[in-house]
Amino acid sequence: MKTVLITGASSGIGKAFAELFARENYRVVLASRSEEKLNGIAQQLREKFGAITSAIPADLAQNGGPDLLYERLKEQDIEIDVLVNNAGIGSFGPLHEQDIRSELEMLQLNVQSLSHLMMLFLPDMVARGSGRILNVGSTTSFYACPLSANYSASKAFVLSLTEAVANELQGTGVSVTALCPGATGTDFFRSARMDGQKVADPKALMSPSEVAEIGYKALMNEKTFVVPGFQNWLLTQAPRFFPRKFVTRITRSVLEQKL
Ligand SMILES: NC(=O)c1ccc[n+]([C@@H]2O[C@H](COP(=O)([O-])OP(=O)(O)OC[C@H]3O[C@@H](n4cnc5c(N)ncnc54)[C@H](OP(=O)(O)O)[C@@H]3O)[C@@H](O)[C@H]2O)c1
């Protein structure tokens, strides 16, 4: 039986991944800060799918977070076949008005910790000659987003890192894929204080399970990246056809629109 580690598994896209991997007969290891929520989901997966589950509380916005998570897994002799690097948060507003500490925490989680986890798990996977990593980026991986400047830059990092490492891993039996969703119906917009914006309009959101299914398929097919939904894919193509400054103006005007 293969084992998947999913970060940010307590809600949204991570929780949808947990259900999907449990359905596919994986042993599922759930990680995020909320131990109680993780235990509840682990129990649901056991009841619904007969899955073997573990819940490991981890704050991945803290410096030692990824190391602690890796050590906990080693202590329990759990070998990871698939890493879903999903935990991530957003923020909203001009950079000069943001709380510095919160922005740095976001960068630590979205950028540093995602790369740190890859660096921890990749050597084991390469030594075994098998393994898969899914990094959750965003449609904003493809263009700059004013009013979400650090967030969009963090997601550009995710795509760039994934594309580079996917190339390095050729012939090793290990693959890495970036999943780049557009607006999805999760807690993300509320946490980022963006739920009053049109971009969070419930009518326009993809469901987390739909996004997870598309990510899973791309991961299994060893794609370097995937953008769920045709409209989202079209958006990511804009910088290829229009001047970057124009695309940046458009993304700002989209983010400014209120519900
Ligand atoms: N929803 C969208 O529209 C959208 C679009 C593009 C990309 N994404 C990306 O999708 C990923 C999942 O987000 P989501 O939409 O599913 O949002 P969500 O429902 O808010 O889930 C975020 C997850 O990250 C975890 N998390 C937050 N801070 C953490 C920390 N310090 N340490 C460990 N885990 C932490 C949360 O769990 P705890 O609170 O329990 O720690 C939660 O499980 C993120 O990377 C996000 O950037 C989302």
PDB file of C-alpha atoms and ligand atoms in Angstrom:
ATOM      1  CA  MET A   1       0.000   0.000   0.000  1.00  0.00           C
ATOM      2  CA  LYS A   2       1.316   3.451  -0.951  1.00  0.00           C
ATOM      3  CA  THR A   3       1.359   6.378   1.444  1.00  0.00           C
ATOM      4  CA  VAL A   4       0.486  10.000   0.711  1.00  0.00           C
ATOM      5  CA  LEU A   5       1.326  12.993   2.907  1.00  0.00           C
ATOM      6  CA  ILE A   6      -1.045  15.926   2.388  1.00  0.00           C
ATOM      7  CA  THR A   7      -0.258  19.310   3.933  1.00  0.00           C
ATOM      8  CA  GLY A   8      -3.157  21.666   4.591  1.00  0.00           C
ATOM      9  CA  ALA A   9      -5.450  18.634   4.751  1.00  0.00           C
ATOM     10  CA  SER A  10      -7.884  20.117   7.298  1.00  0.00           C
ATOM     11  CA  SER A  11     -10.025  21.920   4.702  1.00  0.00           C
ATOM     12  CA  GLY A  12     -10.625  22.865   1.068  1.00  0.00           C
ATOM     13  CA  ILE A  13      -8.467  21.372  -1.663  1.00  0.00           C
ATOM     14  CA  GLY A  14      -6.279  19.428   0.822  1.00  0.00           C
ATOM     15  CA  LYS A  15      -9.310  17.752   2.379  1.00  0.00           C
ATOM     16  CA  ALA A  16     -10.598  16.876  -1.113  1.00  0.00           C
ATOM     17  CA  PHE A  17      -7.211  15.300  -1.894  1.00  0.00           C
ATOM     18  CA  ALA A  18      -7.410  13.294   1.329  1.00  0.00           C
ATOM     19  CA  GLU A  19     -10.774  11.827   0.283  1.00  0.00           C
ATOM     20  CA  LEU A  20      -9.540  11.100  -3.220  1.00  0.00           C
ATOM     21  CA  PHE A  21      -6.361   9.302  -2.114  1.00  0.00           C
ATOM     22  CA  ALA A  22      -8.305   7.328   0.526  1.00  0.00           C
ATOM     23  CA  ARG A  23     -10.746   6.245  -2.195  1.00  0.00           C
ATOM     24  CA  GLU A  24      -7.742   5.154  -4.291  1.00  0.00           C
ATOM     25  CA  ASN A  25      -6.544   2.907  -1.427  1.00  0.00           C
ATOM     26  CA  TYR A  26      -3.635   5.010  -0.217  1.00  0.00           C
ATOM     27  CA  ARG A  27      -2.612   5.202   3.395  1.00  0.00           C
ATOM     28  CA  VAL A  28      -3.266   8.896   4.117  1.00  0.00           C
ATOM     29  CA  VAL A  29      -1.177  11.117   6.396  1.00  0.00           C
ATOM     30  CA  LEU A  30      -2.862  14.448   7.123  1.00  0.00           C
ATOM     31  CA  ALA A  31      -0.929  17.516   8.290  1.00  0.00           C
ATOM     32  CA  SER A  32      -1.946  21.060   9.264  1.00  0.00           C
ATOM     33  CA  ARG A  33      -2.190  23.089  12.483  1.00  0.00           C
ATOM     34  CA  SER A  34      -5.690  21.991  13.596  1.00  0.00           C
ATOM     35  CA  GLU A  35      -5.253  18.619  15.289  1.00  0.00           C
ATOM     36  CA  GLU A  36      -8.945  18.287  16.121  1.00  0.00           C
ATOM     37  CA  LYS A  37     -10.079  18.875  12.532  1.00  0.00           C
ATOM     38  CA  LEU A  38      -7.450  16.441  11.213  1.00  0.00           C
ATOM     39  CA  ASN A  39      -8.555  13.741  13.664  1.00  0.00           C
ATOM     40  CA  GLY A  40     -12.173  14.240  12.569  1.00  0.00           C
ATOM     41  CA  ILE A  41     -11.247  13.887   8.882  1.00  0.00           C
ATOM     42  CA  ALA A  42      -9.028  10.863   9.614  1.00  0.00           C
ATOM     43  CA  GLN A  43     -11.976   9.181  11.333  1.00  0.00           C
ATOM     44  CA  GLN A  44     -14.341   9.982   8.424  1.00  0.00           C
ATOM     45  CA  LEU A  45     -11.836   8.451   5.971  1.00  0.00           C
ATOM     46  CA  ARG A  46     -11.571   5.316   8.092  1.00  0.00           C
ATOM     47  CA  GLU A  47     -15.366   4.972   8.276  1.00  0.00           C
ATOM     48  CA  LYS A  48     -16.098   5.798   4.629  1.00  0.00           C
ATOM     49  CA  PHE A  49     -13.199   4.091   2.833  1.00  0.00           C
ATOM     50  CA  GLY A  50     -11.659   1.777   5.460  1.00  0.00           C
ATOM     51  CA  ALA A  51      -8.508   3.874   4.986  1.00  0.00           C
ATOM     52  CA  ILE A  52      -5.424   3.721   7.179  1.00  0.00           C
ATOM     53  CA  THR A  53      -4.865   7.278   8.342  1.00  0.00           C
ATOM     54  CA  SER A  54      -2.584   9.337  10.564  1.00  0.00           C
ATOM     55  CA  ALA A  55      -2.978  12.954  11.611  1.00  0.00           C
ATOM     56  CA  ILE A  56       0.143  14.968  12.427  1.00  0.00           C
ATOM     57  CA  PRO A  57      -0.295  18.520  13.709  1.00  0.00           C
ATOM     58  CA  ALA A  58       2.327  20.824  12.169  1.00  0.00           C
ATOM     59  CA  ASP A  59       2.720  24.568  11.860  1.00  0.00           C
ATOM     60  CA  LEU A  60       4.522  24.893   8.548  1.00  0.00           C
ATOM     61  CA  ALA A  61       4.803  28.680   8.792  1.00  0.00           C
ATOM     62  CA  GLN A  62       7.367  28.158  11.584  1.00  0.00           C
ATOM     63  CA  ASN A  63      11.038  27.703  10.786  1.00  0.00           C
ATOM     64  CA  GLY A  64      11.366  24.155  12.153  1.00  0.00           C
ATOM     65  CA  GLY A  65       7.874  23.021  10.991  1.00  0.00           C
ATOM     66  CA  PRO A  66       8.916  20.876   7.997  1.00  0.00           C
ATOM     67  CA  ASP A  67      11.819  19.269   9.933  1.00  0.00           C
ATOM     68  CA  LEU A  68       9.492  18.343  12.809  1.00  0.00           C
ATOM     69  CA  LEU A  69       6.956  16.817  10.430  1.00  0.00           C
ATOM     70  CA  TYR A  70       9.683  14.812   8.663  1.00  0.00           C
ATOM     71  CA  GLU A  71      11.066  13.582  12.020  1.00  0.00           C
ATOM     72  CA  ARG A  72       7.598  12.541  13.251  1.00  0.00           C
ATOM     73  CA  LEU A  73       7.173  10.424  10.110  1.00  0.00           C
ATOM     74  CA  LYS A  74      10.623   8.834  10.517  1.00  0.00           C
ATOM     75  CA  GLU A  75       9.876   8.048  14.202  1.00  0.00           C
ATOM     76  CA  GLN A  76       6.700   6.254  13.125  1.00  0.00           C
ATOM     77  CA  ASP A  77       8.503   4.462  10.263  1.00  0.00           C
ATOM     78  CA  ILE A  78       6.186   5.975   7.684  1.00  0.00           C
ATOM     79  CA  GLU A  79       7.685   6.138   4.189  1.00  0.00           C
ATOM     80  CA  ILE A  80       6.115   8.723   1.879  1.00  0.00           C
ATOM     81  CA  ASP A  81       5.409   7.761  -1.745  1.00  0.00           C
ATOM     82  CA  VAL A  82       3.437  10.889  -2.642  1.00  0.00           C
ATOM     83  CA  LEU A  83       3.804  14.376  -1.156  1.00  0.00           C
ATOM     84  CA  VAL A  84       0.946  16.817  -1.749  1.00  0.00           C
ATOM     85  CA  ASN A  85       2.435  20.207  -0.905  1.00  0.00           C
ATOM     86  CA  ASN A  86      -0.899  21.990  -0.589  1.00  0.00           C
ATOM     87  CA  ALA A  87      -0.859  24.167   2.573  1.00  0.00           C
ATOM     88  CA  GLY A  88      -0.988  27.817   1.618  1.00  0.00           C
ATOM     89  CA  ILE A  89      -2.685  31.095   2.489  1.00  0.00           C
ATOM     90  CA  GLY A  90      -3.411  34.394   0.735  1.00  0.00           C
ATOM     91  CA  SER A  91      -3.591  38.059   1.610  1.00  0.00           C
ATOM     92  CA  PHE A  92      -5.348  41.079   0.157  1.00  0.00           C
ATOM     93  CA  GLY A  93      -4.466  44.772  -0.117  1.00  0.00           C
ATOM     94  CA  PRO A  94      -1.573  46.992  -1.224  1.00  0.00           C
ATOM     95  CA  LEU A  95       1.779  45.737   0.024  1.00  0.00           C
ATOM     96  CA  HIS A  96       2.566  48.992   1.864  1.00  0.00           C
ATOM     97  CA  GLU A  97      -0.568  48.538   4.005  1.00  0.00           C
ATOM     98  CA  GLN A  98       0.040  44.905   4.942  1.00  0.00           C
ATOM     99  CA  ASP A  99       1.092  43.613   8.335  1.00  0.00           C
ATOM    100  CA  ILE A 100       4.741  42.657   7.811  1.00  0.00           C
ATOM    101  CA  ARG A 101       4.663  39.680  10.179  1.00  0.00           C
ATOM    102  CA  SER A 102       1.601  38.106   8.482  1.00  0.00           C
ATOM    103  CA  GLU A 103       3.087  38.592   5.021  1.00  0.00           C
ATOM    104  CA  LEU A 104       6.369  36.985   6.099  1.00  0.00           C
ATOM    105  CA  GLU A 105       4.455  34.070   7.616  1.00  0.00           C
ATOM    106  CA  MET A 106       2.627  33.622   4.317  1.00  0.00           C
ATOM    107  CA  LEU A 107       5.922  33.569   2.421  1.00  0.00           C
ATOM    108  CA  GLN A 108       7.371  31.108   4.902  1.00  0.00           C
ATOM    109  CA  LEU A 109       4.407  28.770   4.348  1.00  0.00           C
ATOM    110  CA  ASN A 110       3.819  29.212   0.599  1.00  0.00           C
ATOM    111  CA  VAL A 111       7.468  29.368  -0.469  1.00  0.00           C
ATOM    112  CA  GLN A 112      10.066  28.282   2.065  1.00  0.00           C
ATOM    113  CA  SER A 113       8.220  25.423   3.686  1.00  0.00           C
ATOM    114  CA  LEU A 114       7.004  24.030   0.331  1.00  0.00           C
ATOM    115  CA  SER A 115      10.577  23.939  -0.979  1.00  0.00           C
ATOM    116  CA  HIS A 116      11.892  22.648   2.372  1.00  0.00           C
ATOM    117  CA  LEU A 117       9.491  19.683   2.283  1.00  0.00           C
ATOM    118  CA  MET A 118      10.565  18.857  -1.265  1.00  0.00           C
ATOM    119  CA  MET A 119      14.217  18.928  -0.194  1.00  0.00           C
ATOM    120  CA  LEU A 120      13.460  16.635   2.759  1.00  0.00           C
ATOM    121  CA  PHE A 121      11.498  14.013   0.837  1.00  0.00           C
ATOM    122  CA  LEU A 122      13.178  14.061  -2.593  1.00  0.00           C
ATOM    123  CA  PRO A 123      16.463  12.341  -1.613  1.00  0.00           C
ATOM    124  CA  ASP A 124      14.525   9.344  -0.194  1.00  0.00           C
ATOM    125  CA  MET A 125      12.337   9.177  -3.305  1.00  0.00           C
ATOM    126  CA  VAL A 126      15.280   9.426  -5.715  1.00  0.00           C
ATOM    127  CA  ALA A 127      17.189   6.744  -3.755  1.00  0.00           C
ATOM    128  CA  ARG A 128      14.145   4.445  -4.069  1.00  0.00           C
ATOM    129  CA  GLY A 129      13.686   5.334  -7.754  1.00  0.00           C
ATOM    130  CA  SER A 130      10.020   6.210  -7.245  1.00  0.00           C
ATOM    131  CA  GLY A 131       7.847   8.964  -5.857  1.00  0.00           C
ATOM    132  CA  ARG A 132       5.574  11.829  -6.810  1.00  0.00           C
ATOM    133  CA  ILE A 133       5.227  15.388  -5.573  1.00  0.00           C
ATOM    134  CA  LEU A 134       2.309  17.705  -6.230  1.00  0.00           C
ATOM    135  CA  ASN A 135       2.889  21.399  -5.490  1.00  0.00           C
ATOM    136  CA  VAL A 136      -0.203  23.608  -5.341  1.00  0.00           C
ATOM    137  CA  GLY A 137       0.371  26.845  -7.221  1.00  0.00           C
ATOM    138  CA  SER A 138      -2.367  29.029  -8.699  1.00  0.00           C
ATOM    139  CA  THR A 139      -3.419  30.739 -11.907  1.00  0.00           C
ATOM    140  CA  THR A 140      -1.521  33.673 -10.333  1.00  0.00           C
ATOM    141  CA  SER A 141       1.656  31.597 -10.851  1.00  0.00           C
ATOM    142  CA  PHE A 142       1.495  32.912 -14.425  1.00  0.00           C
ATOM    143  CA  TYR A 143       1.094  36.684 -13.851  1.00  0.00           C
ATOM    144  CA  ALA A 144       1.543  39.419 -11.278  1.00  0.00           C
ATOM    145  CA  CYS A 145      -1.480  40.289  -9.123  1.00  0.00           C
ATOM    146  CA  PRO A 146      -1.571  43.780  -7.621  1.00  0.00           C
ATOM    147  CA  LEU A 147      -3.339  43.725  -4.207  1.00  0.00           C
ATOM    148  CA  SER A 148      -2.042  40.175  -3.759  1.00  0.00           C
ATOM    149  CA  ALA A 149       1.562  40.946  -4.634  1.00  0.00           C
ATOM    150  CA  ASN A 150       3.392  38.640  -2.240  1.00  0.00           C
ATOM    151  CA  TYR A 151       0.832  35.886  -2.781  1.00  0.00           C
ATOM    152  CA  SER A 152       1.090  35.926  -6.583  1.00  0.00           C
ATOM    153  CA  ALA A 153       4.894  36.108  -6.348  1.00  0.00           C
ATOM    154  CA  SER A 154       4.856  33.126  -3.983  1.00  0.00           C
ATOM    155  CA  LYS A 155       2.815  31.127  -6.475  1.00  0.00           C
ATOM    156  CA  ALA A 156       5.138  32.133  -9.369  1.00  0.00           C
ATOM    157  CA  PHE A 157       7.907  30.607  -7.217  1.00  0.00           C
ATOM    158  CA  VAL A 158       5.935  27.351  -6.922  1.00  0.00           C
ATOM    159  CA  LEU A 159       5.570  26.970 -10.693  1.00  0.00           C
ATOM    160  CA  SER A 160       9.166  27.974 -11.448  1.00  0.00           C
ATOM    161  CA  LEU A 161      10.547  25.587  -8.800  1.00  0.00           C
ATOM    162  CA  THR A 162       8.353  22.747 -10.077  1.00  0.00           C
ATOM    163  CA  GLU A 163       9.337  23.210 -13.724  1.00  0.00           C
ATOM    164  CA  ALA A 164      13.050  23.306 -12.876  1.00  0.00           C
ATOM    165  CA  VAL A 165      12.972  20.287 -10.556  1.00  0.00           C
ATOM    166  CA  ALA A 166      10.754  18.284 -12.956  1.00  0.00           C
ATOM    167  CA  ASN A 167      13.529  18.662 -15.502  1.00  0.00           C
ATOM    168  CA  GLU A 168      16.229  17.640 -12.994  1.00  0.00           C
ATOM    169  CA  LEU A 169      14.276  14.513 -12.065  1.00  0.00           C
ATOM    170  CA  GLN A 170      14.001  13.098 -15.573  1.00  0.00           C
ATOM    171  CA  GLY A 171      15.052   9.445 -15.574  1.00  0.00           C
ATOM    172  CA  THR A 172      14.963   9.103 -11.757  1.00  0.00           C
ATOM    173  CA  GLY A 173      11.494   7.544 -11.485  1.00  0.00           C
ATOM    174  CA  VAL A 174      10.367  10.561  -9.453  1.00  0.00           C
ATOM    175  CA  SER A 175       8.053  13.257 -10.828  1.00  0.00           C
ATOM    176  CA  VAL A 176       6.865  16.657  -9.697  1.00  0.00           C
ATOM    177  CA  THR A 177       3.714  18.442 -10.836  1.00  0.00           C
ATOM    178  CA  ALA A 178       2.304  21.915 -10.168  1.00  0.00           C
ATOM    179  CA  LEU A 179      -1.467  22.203  -9.802  1.00  0.00           C
ATOM    180  CA  CYS A 180      -2.496  25.792 -10.642  1.00  0.00           C
ATOM    181  CA  PRO A 181      -6.174  26.324  -9.744  1.00  0.00           C
ATOM    182  CA  GLY A 182      -8.254  29.426 -10.294  1.00  0.00           C
ATOM    183  CA  ALA A 183     -10.887  30.581  -7.804  1.00  0.00           C
ATOM    184  CA  THR A 184     -12.078  27.531  -5.848  1.00  0.00           C
ATOM    185  CA  GLY A 185     -14.806  27.204  -3.194  1.00  0.00           C
ATOM    186  CA  THR A 186     -12.773  26.828   0.009  1.00  0.00           C
ATOM    187  CA  ASP A 187     -11.985  28.873   3.146  1.00  0.00           C
ATOM    188  CA  PHE A 188      -9.193  30.593   1.207  1.00  0.00           C
ATOM    189  CA  PHE A 189     -11.000  33.859   0.374  1.00  0.00           C
ATOM    190  CA  ARG A 190     -12.420  34.283   3.886  1.00  0.00           C
ATOM    191  CA  SER A 191      -8.984  33.710   5.465  1.00  0.00           C
ATOM    192  CA  ALA A 192      -7.423  36.193   3.021  1.00  0.00           C
ATOM    193  CA  ARG A 193     -10.206  38.742   3.759  1.00  0.00           C
ATOM    194  CA  MET A 194     -11.232  38.625   0.072  1.00  0.00           C
ATOM    195  CA  ASP A 195     -14.715  37.182   0.514  1.00  0.00           C
ATOM    196  CA  GLY A 196     -16.310  40.557  -0.328  1.00  0.00           C
ATOM    197  CA  GLN A 197     -14.633  40.618  -3.741  1.00  0.00           C
ATOM    198  CA  LYS A 198     -16.258  39.440  -6.959  1.00  0.00           C
ATOM    199  CA  VAL A 199     -13.467  36.941  -7.531  1.00  0.00           C
ATOM    200  CA  ALA A 200     -14.932  34.996  -4.580  1.00  0.00           C
ATOM    201  CA  ASP A 201     -18.450  34.896  -6.075  1.00  0.00           C
ATOM    202  CA  PRO A 202     -19.727  31.410  -5.123  1.00  0.00           C
ATOM    203  CA  LYS A 203     -21.363  31.070  -8.564  1.00  0.00           C
ATOM    204  CA  ALA A 204     -17.979  31.306 -10.312  1.00  0.00           C
ATOM    205  CA  LEU A 205     -15.972  28.941  -8.106  1.00  0.00           C
ATOM    206  CA  MET A 206     -14.774  25.459  -9.022  1.00  0.00           C
ATOM    207  CA  SER A 207     -15.355  22.805  -6.381  1.00  0.00           C
ATOM    208  CA  PRO A 208     -12.340  21.554  -4.388  1.00  0.00           C
ATOM    209  CA  SER A 209     -13.107  17.946  -5.353  1.00  0.00           C
ATOM    210  CA  GLU A 210     -13.113  18.831  -9.068  1.00  0.00           C
ATOM    211  CA  VAL A 211      -9.762  20.615  -8.657  1.00  0.00           C
ATOM    212  CA  ALA A 212      -8.292  17.685  -6.701  1.00  0.00           C
ATOM    213  CA  GLU A 213      -9.434  15.161  -9.364  1.00  0.00           C
ATOM    214  CA  ILE A 214      -7.701  17.180 -12.093  1.00  0.00           C
ATOM    215  CA  GLY A 215      -4.548  17.516  -9.983  1.00  0.00           C
ATOM    216  CA  TYR A 216      -4.537  13.788  -9.220  1.00  0.00           C
ATOM    217  CA  LYS A 217      -4.799  12.873 -12.889  1.00  0.00           C
ATOM    218  CA  ALA A 218      -1.965  15.253 -13.845  1.00  0.00           C
ATOM    219  CA  LEU A 219       0.179  13.883 -11.003  1.00  0.00           C
ATOM    220  CA  MET A 220      -0.369  10.283 -12.087  1.00  0.00           C
ATOM    221  CA  ASN A 221       0.368  11.210 -15.711  1.00  0.00           C
ATOM    222  CA  GLU A 222       3.589  12.952 -14.607  1.00  0.00           C
ATOM    223  CA  LYS A 223       2.542  16.298 -16.132  1.00  0.00           C
ATOM    224  CA  THR A 224       4.755  19.236 -15.136  1.00  0.00           C
ATOM    225  CA  PHE A 225       1.756  21.477 -14.490  1.00  0.00           C
ATOM    226  CA  VAL A 226      -1.989  21.630 -14.920  1.00  0.00           C
ATOM    227  CA  VAL A 227      -4.530  24.454 -14.811  1.00  0.00           C
ATOM    228  CA  PRO A 228      -8.033  23.197 -13.929  1.00  0.00           C
ATOM    229  CA  GLY A 229     -10.842  24.600 -16.101  1.00  0.00           C
ATOM    230  CA  PHE A 230     -10.747  25.992 -19.642  1.00  0.00           C
ATOM    231  CA  GLN A 231     -11.451  29.605 -18.579  1.00  0.00           C
ATOM    232  CA  ASN A 232      -8.653  29.476 -16.037  1.00  0.00           C
ATOM    233  CA  TRP A 233      -6.304  28.026 -18.627  1.00  0.00           C
ATOM    234  CA  LEU A 234      -7.198  30.886 -21.035  1.00  0.00           C
ATOM    235  CA  LEU A 235      -6.372  33.422 -18.302  1.00  0.00           C
ATOM    236  CA  THR A 236      -2.940  31.897 -17.793  1.00  0.00           C
ATOM    237  CA  GLN A 237      -2.229  32.319 -21.503  1.00  0.00           C
ATOM    238  CA  ALA A 238      -2.822  36.113 -21.408  1.00  0.00           C
ATOM    239  CA  PRO A 239       0.864  37.041 -20.811  1.00  0.00           C
ATOM    240  CA  ARG A 240       1.789  35.197 -24.004  1.00  0.00           C
ATOM    241  CA  PHE A 241      -0.420  37.429 -26.142  1.00  0.00           C
ATOM    242  CA  PHE A 242      -0.622  40.795 -24.337  1.00  0.00           C
ATOM    243  CA  PRO A 243       1.997  43.145 -22.837  1.00  0.00           C
ATOM    244  CA  ARG A 244       2.728  42.190 -19.211  1.00  0.00           C
ATOM    245  CA  LYS A 245       1.871  45.681 -17.947  1.00  0.00           C
ATOM    246  CA  PHE A 246      -1.576  45.432 -19.541  1.00  0.00           C
ATOM    247  CA  VAL A 247      -2.184  41.991 -17.981  1.00  0.00           C
ATOM    248  CA  THR A 248      -1.161  43.385 -14.571  1.00  0.00           C
ATOM    249  CA  ARG A 249      -3.697  46.239 -14.968  1.00  0.00           C
ATOM    250  CA  ILE A 250      -6.432  43.724 -15.828  1.00  0.00           C
ATOM    251  CA  THR A 251      -5.678  41.428 -12.866  1.00  0.00           C
ATOM    252  CA  ARG A 252      -5.857  44.479 -10.566  1.00  0.00           C
ATOM    253  CA  SER A 253      -9.212  45.563 -11.960  1.00  0.00           C
ATOM    254  CA  VAL A 254     -10.576  42.027 -11.549  1.00  0.00           C
ATOM    255  CA  LEU A 255      -9.417  41.854  -7.923  1.00  0.00           C
ATOM    256  CA  GLU A 256     -10.855  45.322  -7.160  1.00  0.00           C
ATOM    257  CA  GLN A 257     -14.404  44.419  -8.181  1.00  0.00           C
ATOM    258  CA  LYS A 258     -16.711  43.958  -5.203  1.00  0.00           C
ATOM    259  CA  LEU A 259     -19.508  41.397  -4.948  1.00  0.00           C
TER     260      LEU A 259
HETATM  261  N1  LIG B   1      -9.221  28.520  -3.075  1.00  0.00           N
HETATM  262  C1  LIG B   1      -8.701  29.119  -4.138  1.00  0.00           C
HETATM  263  O1  LIG B   1      -9.352  29.913  -4.835  1.00  0.00           O
HETATM  264  C2  LIG B   1      -7.286  28.807  -4.538  1.00  0.00           C
HETATM  265  C3  LIG B   1      -6.860  29.198  -5.823  1.00  0.00           C
HETATM  266  C4  LIG B   1      -5.555  28.919  -6.202  1.00  0.00           C
HETATM  267  C5  LIG B   1      -4.699  28.265  -5.347  1.00  0.00           C
HETATM  268  N2  LIG B   1      -5.131  27.899  -4.101  1.00  0.00           N
HETATM  269  C6  LIG B   1      -4.169  27.223  -3.222  1.00  0.00           C
HETATM  270  O2  LIG B   1      -4.725  26.016  -2.752  1.00  0.00           O
HETATM  271  C7  LIG B   1      -4.083  25.620  -1.554  1.00  0.00           C
HETATM  272  C8  LIG B   1      -5.122  25.148  -0.546  1.00  0.00           C
HETATM  273  O3  LIG B   1      -5.934  26.238  -0.181  1.00  0.00           O
HETATM  274  P1  LIG B   1      -7.526  26.125  -0.062  1.00  0.00           P
HETATM  275  O4  LIG B   1      -8.127  26.922  -1.154  1.00  0.00           O
HETATM  276  O5  LIG B   1      -7.935  24.719   0.106  1.00  0.00           O
HETATM  277  O6  LIG B   1      -7.746  26.968   1.272  1.00  0.00           O
HETATM  278  P2  LIG B   1      -8.179  26.551   2.749  1.00  0.00           P
HETATM  279  O7  LIG B   1      -9.468  25.817   2.729  1.00  0.00           O
HETATM  280  O8  LIG B   1      -8.080  27.819   3.536  1.00  0.00           O
HETATM  281  O9  LIG B   1      -7.031  25.532   3.199  1.00  0.00           O
HETATM  282  C9  LIG B   1      -5.750  25.953   3.594  1.00  0.00           C
HETATM  283  C10 LIG B   1      -5.085  24.814   4.335  1.00  0.00           C
HETATM  284  O10 LIG B   1      -3.757  25.224   4.707  1.00  0.00           O
HETATM  285  C11 LIG B   1      -3.564  24.927   6.074  1.00  0.00           C
HETATM  286  N3  LIG B   1      -2.635  25.860   6.702  1.00  0.00           N
HETATM  287  C12 LIG B   1      -2.772  27.203   6.826  1.00  0.00           C
HETATM  288  N4  LIG B   1      -1.740  27.706   7.533  1.00  0.00           N
HETATM  289  C13 LIG B   1      -0.945  26.648   7.853  1.00  0.00           C
HETATM  290  C14 LIG B   1       0.257  26.514   8.594  1.00  0.00           C
HETATM  291  N5  LIG B   1       0.856  27.575   9.167  1.00  0.00           N
HETATM  292  N6  LIG B   1       0.800  25.272   8.737  1.00  0.00           N
HETATM  293  C15 LIG B   1       0.196  24.188   8.190  1.00  0.00           C
HETATM  294  N7  LIG B   1      -0.945  24.254   7.477  1.00  0.00           N
HETATM  295  C16 LIG B   1      -1.497  25.472   7.325  1.00  0.00           C
HETATM  296  C17 LIG B   1      -4.949  25.042   6.699  1.00  0.00           C
HETATM  297  O11 LIG B   1      -5.051  24.238   7.869  1.00  0.00           O
HETATM  298  P3  LIG B   1      -4.925  24.755   9.385  1.00  0.00           P
HETATM  299  O12 LIG B   1      -5.649  26.036   9.491  1.00  0.00           O
HETATM  300  O13 LIG B   1      -5.516  23.619  10.136  1.00  0.00           O
HETATM  301  O14 LIG B   1      -3.449  24.875   9.638  1.00  0.00           O
HETATM  302  C18 LIG B   1      -5.823  24.436   5.603  1.00  0.00           C
HETATM  303  O15 LIG B   1      -5.865  23.033   5.736  1.00  0.00           O
HETATM  304  C19 LIG B   1      -3.251  26.834  -1.104  1.00  0.00           C
HETATM  305  O16 LIG B   1      -1.899  26.612  -1.426  1.00  0.00           O
HETATM  306  C20 LIG B   1      -3.817  27.965  -1.945  1.00  0.00           C
HETATM  307  O17 LIG B   1      -2.881  28.988  -2.175  1.00  0.00           O
HETATM  308  C21 LIG B   1      -6.402  28.154  -3.681  1.00  0.00           C
END
